[in-house]
């Protein structure tokens, strides 16, 4: 049995936050943000919308497009760093309830921006082992809930959204996910961190006073590591599978910064028209970024069934991962 990438869906909250809006909130300019990051806009969830609401909308679309009934979903894996609840229940359980799916395995994973690729890796293993037949994987984030909108070094980068896919079983090798690689190096854990609120530094008045519940990032250090790690990761997965960058239909990298994507694309000699760019529109949506980009390419009519996608990501932890995936949505 092979695992196949059967569908895609995404959801973006309606309220946009432009660079011009941010100019009124912090000491920044549209020009600075555009030049340094490529970001022009991002979408922000309503106060009453939580991560599970965004995930639910993306999941409904992914289930519909996979042409299966929700009763055929036999596991839900949700990747997020902004769960509905701090400890429990998991956001995957909340989404299962919203979808009306009972008595199946449902759990969250935390791998920051690499979460969707980690979920894909787990789902692939579940399906290939025969343990599950239709795994719903979701990357969903309400990053606006952990962003300090007085900190110009981070608040310009992030947005909210969700993306989802069904990873299903197939006997047809031509539709199989070719390979997924995931990795981590905890020595760089302080590059991206929310210092307060966890068991190391539980929620207290001091945490709130010091704004330790918000995301902090060593942007420059992260940038340099991201370019090298992403490039090496892609080289490895291509070599191990005897695939060249010319064989790829699309390179769909994590959307953190246009300059990172551009540098990796140049190093790997991937033509610009094969590289998905959505960071200008959505900003960095962490675990949702890759499925949102796949969905965008699909809805724009660029991505077709049978196309070979290379996915690549990098995020807090530090974590990273890549995947060679044949898009297998049946129209
Ligand atoms: N507007 C204007 N000026 C700013 C802003 C802003 N929004 N933010 C910072 N600056 C200033 C800084 O204060 C600094 O000023 P100084 O020289 O007087 O000290 C100057 O601009 C340069 O700052 P740098 O941090 O060196 O800017 P850089 O070019 O590195 O860009 C950025 C910063 C965009 C954050 C970049 O480093 C980056 O994209 N890093 C990687 C992010 C990433 O990939 N994260 C991983 C995934 S995220 C996840 O896992 C959740």
Coordinates of C-alpha atoms and ligand atoms in Angstrom, one line a residue:
X1 CA 0.0 0.0 0.0
X2 CA 1.2 3.5 -0.9
X3 CA 0.3 6.9 0.6
X4 CA -1.1 9.4 -1.7
X5 CA -1.7 13.2 -1.5
X6 CA -5.4 13.1 -2.4
X7 CA -6.6 16.6 -1.9
X8 CA -6.0 20.1 -0.6
X9 CA -8.0 22.9 1.0
X10 CA -7.3 26.1 2.8
X11 CA -9.0 28.9 4.7
X12 CA -8.0 32.5 5.1
X13 CA -9.8 34.8 7.6
X14 CA -11.4 37.8 5.9
X15 CA -9.7 40.7 7.7
X16 CA -6.5 41.9 6.0
X17 CA -3.6 43.7 7.6
X18 CA -1.5 45.6 5.1
X19 CA 2.0 47.2 5.4
X20 CA 0.3 50.6 5.3
X21 CA -1.9 49.5 8.3
X22 CA 1.3 48.5 10.2
X23 CA 2.9 51.9 9.4
X24 CA 0.2 53.3 11.7
X25 CA 0.9 50.8 14.5
X26 CA 4.8 50.6 14.7
X27 CA 7.8 52.5 13.5
X28 CA 8.1 50.8 10.0
X29 CA 7.5 51.5 6.4
X30 CA 5.9 49.6 3.5
X31 CA 9.2 50.0 1.7
X32 CA 11.3 48.4 4.5
X33 CA 8.9 45.4 4.9
X34 CA 8.7 44.8 1.1
X35 CA 12.4 45.0 0.6
X36 CA 13.4 42.8 3.5
X37 CA 10.6 40.3 3.4
X38 CA 8.5 40.5 0.2
X39 CA 5.4 40.7 2.4
X40 CA 2.7 43.2 1.4
X41 CA -0.3 41.8 3.3
X42 CA -1.4 39.2 5.8
X43 CA -4.8 38.1 7.1
X44 CA -5.8 38.2 10.8
X45 CA -8.5 36.2 12.4
X46 CA -11.4 37.8 14.2
X47 CA -11.2 37.9 18.0
X48 CA -13.9 35.2 18.3
X49 CA -12.2 33.0 15.7
X50 CA -9.8 30.4 17.1
X51 CA -7.3 28.1 15.3
X52 CA -9.8 25.3 15.2
X53 CA -12.3 27.5 13.4
X54 CA -9.7 28.2 10.7
X55 CA -8.7 24.5 10.6
X56 CA -12.4 23.4 10.3
X57 CA -13.0 25.4 7.2
X58 CA -9.8 24.1 5.5
X59 CA -10.6 20.5 6.6
X60 CA -14.1 20.6 5.1
X61 CA -12.7 21.6 1.7
X62 CA -10.0 18.9 1.8
X63 CA -12.5 16.2 2.7
X64 CA -14.9 17.3 -0.1
X65 CA -12.1 17.5 -2.7
X66 CA -10.8 14.0 -1.8
X67 CA -14.3 12.7 -2.7
X68 CA -14.7 10.8 0.5
X69 CA -17.3 11.0 3.3
X70 CA -16.2 12.4 6.6
X71 CA -16.9 9.0 8.1
X72 CA -14.0 7.6 6.0
X73 CA -11.4 9.8 7.8
X74 CA -9.7 7.5 10.3
X75 CA -7.1 9.9 11.9
X76 CA -6.6 13.7 12.3
X77 CA -3.2 15.2 12.8
X78 CA -3.1 18.9 13.4
X79 CA 0.1 20.9 13.4
X80 CA 0.1 24.2 15.2
X81 CA 2.0 26.4 17.7
X82 CA -1.2 28.3 18.5
X83 CA -3.6 25.6 19.8
X84 CA -7.1 26.7 21.0
X85 CA -6.2 25.6 24.5
X86 CA -2.8 25.7 26.2
X87 CA -2.7 22.1 27.5
X88 CA -5.9 20.3 26.6
X89 CA -8.0 19.4 24.7
X90 CA -6.0 19.2 21.6
X91 CA -7.1 21.4 18.7
X92 CA -7.4 18.2 16.6
X93 CA -10.1 16.9 19.0
X94 CA -12.0 20.2 18.8
X95 CA -11.8 20.0 15.0
X96 CA -13.0 16.4 15.0
X97 CA -16.0 17.5 17.1
X98 CA -16.7 20.5 14.7
X99 CA -16.6 18.1 11.7
X100 CA -18.9 15.6 13.5
X101 CA -16.3 12.8 13.4
X102 CA -16.2 10.5 16.5
X103 CA -14.1 7.6 17.7
X104 CA -11.0 8.2 15.7
X105 CA -7.4 9.0 16.6
X106 CA -6.9 12.8 16.8
X107 CA -3.9 14.7 18.1
X108 CA -1.8 17.8 17.7
X109 CA 1.9 18.1 16.8
X110 CA 4.2 21.0 17.5
X111 CA 7.0 21.6 15.0
X112 CA 6.4 25.3 14.3
X113 CA 6.7 26.1 10.5
X114 CA 7.7 22.5 9.8
X115 CA 4.5 21.1 11.3
X116 CA 2.7 20.3 8.1
X117 CA 5.7 18.3 6.7
X118 CA 6.0 16.5 10.1
X119 CA 2.3 15.7 9.9
X120 CA 2.7 14.5 6.3
X121 CA 5.6 12.2 7.4
X122 CA 3.5 10.6 10.2
X123 CA 0.4 10.2 7.9
X124 CA 2.5 8.6 5.2
X125 CA 3.8 6.0 7.8
X126 CA 0.3 5.3 9.1
X127 CA -1.0 4.7 5.6
X128 CA 1.9 2.7 4.4
X129 CA 1.8 0.4 7.4
X130 CA -1.8 -0.3 6.8
X131 CA -2.9 1.2 10.1
X132 CA -4.9 4.1 8.6
X133 CA -6.6 4.6 5.2
X134 CA -7.5 8.3 5.1
X135 CA -5.6 10.7 7.4
X136 CA -6.7 14.3 7.6
X137 CA -3.6 16.5 8.1
X138 CA -4.0 20.1 9.0
X139 CA -1.6 23.1 9.5
X140 CA -3.5 25.9 11.2
X141 CA -2.4 29.0 13.0
X142 CA -3.8 32.0 14.7
X143 CA -0.3 33.6 15.1
X144 CA -1.9 37.0 15.8
X145 CA -2.6 35.5 19.3
X146 CA 1.1 35.2 20.1
X147 CA 2.4 38.3 18.2
X148 CA 3.3 41.5 20.0
X149 CA 1.9 44.3 17.8
X150 CA 4.2 46.8 19.5
X151 CA 7.4 44.9 18.3
X152 CA 8.2 45.9 14.8
X153 CA 10.8 43.2 14.4
X154 CA 8.2 40.4 14.5
X155 CA 4.7 41.8 14.0
X156 CA 5.3 42.6 10.3
X157 CA 6.0 39.0 9.5
X158 CA 3.1 36.8 10.6
X159 CA -0.4 36.1 9.5
X160 CA -3.3 33.7 10.3
X161 CA -4.7 30.8 8.2
X162 CA -5.1 27.1 7.7
X163 CA -4.5 24.4 5.1
X164 CA -5.5 20.8 5.1
X165 CA -5.0 17.6 3.0
X166 CA -6.2 14.0 2.9
X167 CA -3.4 11.5 2.8
X168 CA -5.0 8.3 1.6
X169 CA -4.1 4.7 0.7
X170 CA -3.5 3.7 -3.0
X171 CA -2.2 0.6 -4.7
X172 CA -1.1 2.8 -7.7
X173 CA 2.6 3.6 -7.3
X174 CA 2.4 6.4 -9.8
X175 CA 0.2 8.3 -7.3
X176 CA 2.4 7.7 -4.3
X177 CA 4.2 10.3 -2.1
X178 CA 7.8 9.6 -3.0
X179 CA 9.7 10.6 0.1
X180 CA 9.4 12.8 3.2
X181 CA 12.4 13.8 5.4
X182 CA 12.1 15.5 8.8
X183 CA 14.7 16.7 11.2
X184 CA 15.5 18.9 14.2
X185 CA 18.4 20.5 16.1
X186 CA 17.5 21.7 19.6
X187 CA 20.7 23.5 20.1
X188 CA 19.1 26.5 18.3
X189 CA 16.0 26.5 20.4
X190 CA 16.4 30.1 21.4
X191 CA 16.3 31.4 17.8
X192 CA 12.4 31.2 17.9
X193 CA 10.8 31.1 21.2
X194 CA 7.7 32.0 23.3
X195 CA 9.5 32.2 26.6
X196 CA 6.6 32.5 29.0
X197 CA 3.5 30.5 29.8
X198 CA 5.0 27.0 29.7
X199 CA 6.1 24.8 32.5
X200 CA 9.6 26.4 32.5
X201 CA 8.1 29.8 33.1
X202 CA 4.4 29.4 34.0
X203 CA 1.9 32.2 33.4
X204 CA 2.2 34.9 36.0
X205 CA 1.9 38.6 36.3
X206 CA 5.6 38.9 35.6
X207 CA 5.2 36.9 32.3
X208 CA 2.5 39.3 31.3
X209 CA 4.5 42.4 32.4
X210 CA 7.5 41.3 30.5
X211 CA 5.4 40.2 27.5
X212 CA 7.0 36.8 27.6
X213 CA 3.9 35.1 26.2
X214 CA 4.7 36.5 22.8
X215 CA 6.9 35.1 20.0
X216 CA 10.6 36.2 20.0
X217 CA 13.0 35.7 17.2
X218 CA 16.6 36.1 16.4
X219 CA 15.8 37.0 12.8
X220 CA 19.3 37.4 11.4
X221 CA 20.7 34.2 12.8
X222 CA 17.5 32.3 11.7
X223 CA 17.8 33.7 8.2
X224 CA 21.3 32.5 7.6
X225 CA 20.6 29.0 9.0
X226 CA 17.4 28.8 7.0
X227 CA 19.1 29.4 3.6
X228 CA 21.8 26.8 4.2
X229 CA 19.6 24.2 5.8
X230 CA 16.9 24.4 3.2
X231 CA 19.4 24.2 0.3
X232 CA 21.2 21.2 1.8
X233 CA 17.9 19.5 2.7
X234 CA 16.6 19.8 -0.8
X235 CA 19.9 18.5 -2.4
X236 CA 19.7 15.5 -0.1
X237 CA 16.2 14.5 -0.9
X238 CA 16.6 14.9 -4.6
X239 CA 19.9 12.9 -4.7
X240 CA 18.5 10.1 -2.6
X241 CA 15.6 9.7 -5.0
X242 CA 17.6 10.2 -8.2
X243 CA 15.5 13.2 -9.1
X244 CA 16.9 16.5 -10.5
X245 CA 15.4 19.9 -10.1
X246 CA 14.5 19.8 -13.8
X247 CA 12.1 16.8 -13.0
X248 CA 10.1 19.0 -10.6
X249 CA 6.9 20.7 -11.7
X250 CA 6.8 23.0 -8.6
X251 CA 8.9 24.0 -5.7
X252 CA 6.6 24.9 -2.8
X253 CA 8.7 26.2 0.1
X254 CA 7.7 27.5 3.5
X255 CA 6.7 31.2 3.0
X256 CA 8.7 33.1 5.6
X257 CA 10.6 35.6 3.6
X258 CA 10.9 36.2 -0.2
X259 CA 14.7 36.7 0.1
X260 CA 15.1 33.2 1.7
X261 CA 13.0 31.5 -1.0
X262 CA 14.9 33.5 -3.7
X263 CA 18.3 32.5 -2.3
X264 CA 17.4 28.8 -2.1
X265 CA 15.9 28.9 -5.6
X266 CA 19.0 30.4 -7.0
X267 CA 21.4 28.0 -5.2
X268 CA 19.3 25.0 -6.5
X269 CA 18.9 26.6 -10.0
X270 CA 15.1 26.2 -10.0
X271 CA 13.4 28.5 -12.5
X272 CA 11.4 31.3 -11.0
X273 CA 8.1 30.1 -12.7
X274 CA 8.3 26.8 -10.9
X275 CA 8.6 28.4 -7.4
X276 CA 5.4 29.1 -5.5
X277 CA 5.3 32.6 -3.8
X278 CA 2.4 33.5 -1.6
X279 CA 4.3 35.3 1.2
X280 CA 3.5 38.6 -0.3
X281 CA -0.3 38.0 0.2
X282 CA -0.4 36.0 3.5
X283 CA 2.9 36.6 5.3
X284 CA 4.3 33.7 7.4
X285 CA 1.5 31.5 8.5
X286 CA 3.9 28.9 10.1
X287 CA 2.4 25.3 9.8
X288 CA -0.3 26.6 7.5
X289 CA 2.1 28.1 5.0
X290 CA 2.8 25.2 2.7
X291 CA -0.7 23.8 2.4
X292 CA -2.0 27.3 1.8
X293 CA 0.5 27.8 -1.0
X294 CA -0.3 24.4 -2.5
X295 CA -4.0 25.4 -2.4
X296 CA -3.3 28.7 -4.0
X297 CA -1.4 27.0 -6.9
X298 CA -4.2 24.5 -7.3
X299 CA -7.0 27.1 -7.3
X300 CA -5.1 29.3 -9.8
X301 CA -5.1 26.3 -12.1
X302 CA -1.3 25.9 -12.1
X303 CA -1.1 22.7 -10.1
X304 CA -2.6 19.6 -11.8
X305 CA -3.0 16.0 -10.8
X306 CA 0.2 14.1 -11.5
X307 CA 2.5 17.1 -11.0
X308 CA 5.6 16.5 -8.9
X309 CA 6.0 19.0 -6.0
X310 CA 9.0 19.5 -3.9
X311 CA 8.0 20.9 -0.4
X312 CA 10.6 22.4 1.9
X313 CA 10.4 24.0 5.3
X314 CA 12.2 25.4 8.3
X315 CA 11.1 26.7 11.6
X316 CA 11.3 27.0 15.4
X317 CA 12.8 24.2 17.3
X318 CA 14.8 24.3 15.1
X319 CA 13.0 21.9 12.9
X320 CA 13.1 21.4 9.1
X321 CA 11.8 19.0 6.5
X322 CA 11.2 18.3 2.8
X323 CA 9.0 16.1 0.7
X324 CA 8.7 14.9 -2.8
X325 CA 5.0 14.6 -3.5
X326 CA 3.0 13.7 -6.5
X327 CA -0.3 15.7 -6.4
X328 CA -3.0 13.0 -6.7
X329 CA -6.3 14.9 -6.5
X330 CA -8.8 13.2 -8.8
X331 CA -11.1 15.8 -10.5
Ligands
LIG1 N1 10.8 48.3 10.1 C1 11.9 49.1 10.0 N2 13.1 48.8 10.5 C2 13.2 47.6 11.1 C3 12.1 46.7 11.3 C4 10.8 47.1 10.7 N3 9.7 46.4 10.8 N4 12.5 45.6 11.9 C5 13.8 45.7 12.2 N5 14.2 46.9 11.7 C6 15.5 47.5 11.8 C7 16.4 46.9 12.9 O1 16.1 47.6 14.1 C8 17.8 47.2 12.4 O2 18.1 48.5 12.7 P1 19.6 48.9 13.2 O3 20.5 48.5 12.0 O4 19.5 50.3 13.4 O5 19.8 48.1 14.4 C9 17.6 47.0 10.9 O6 16.2 47.2 10.6 C10 18.1 45.7 10.3 O7 17.5 44.7 11.1 P2 17.8 43.1 10.8 O8 17.1 42.3 11.9 O9 19.3 43.0 10.6 O10 17.0 42.9 9.4 P3 17.1 41.7 8.4 O11 17.5 42.2 7.1 O12 17.8 40.5 9.1 O13 15.5 41.3 8.3 C11 14.0 39.7 9.1 C12 14.8 40.9 9.5 C13 13.0 40.0 8.0 C14 13.2 39.2 10.4 C15 14.9 38.5 8.6 O14 16.0 38.4 9.4 C16 14.2 37.2 8.4 O15 13.3 37.0 7.6 N6 14.6 36.2 9.2 C17 14.1 34.8 9.1 C18 12.8 34.6 9.6 C19 12.4 33.1 9.5 O16 12.7 32.5 8.5 N7 11.8 32.5 10.5 C20 11.7 31.0 10.5 C21 10.3 30.6 10.5 S1 9.3 31.3 11.7 C22 8.6 30.1 12.7 O17 9.1 29.0 12.7 C23 7.4 30.5 13.5

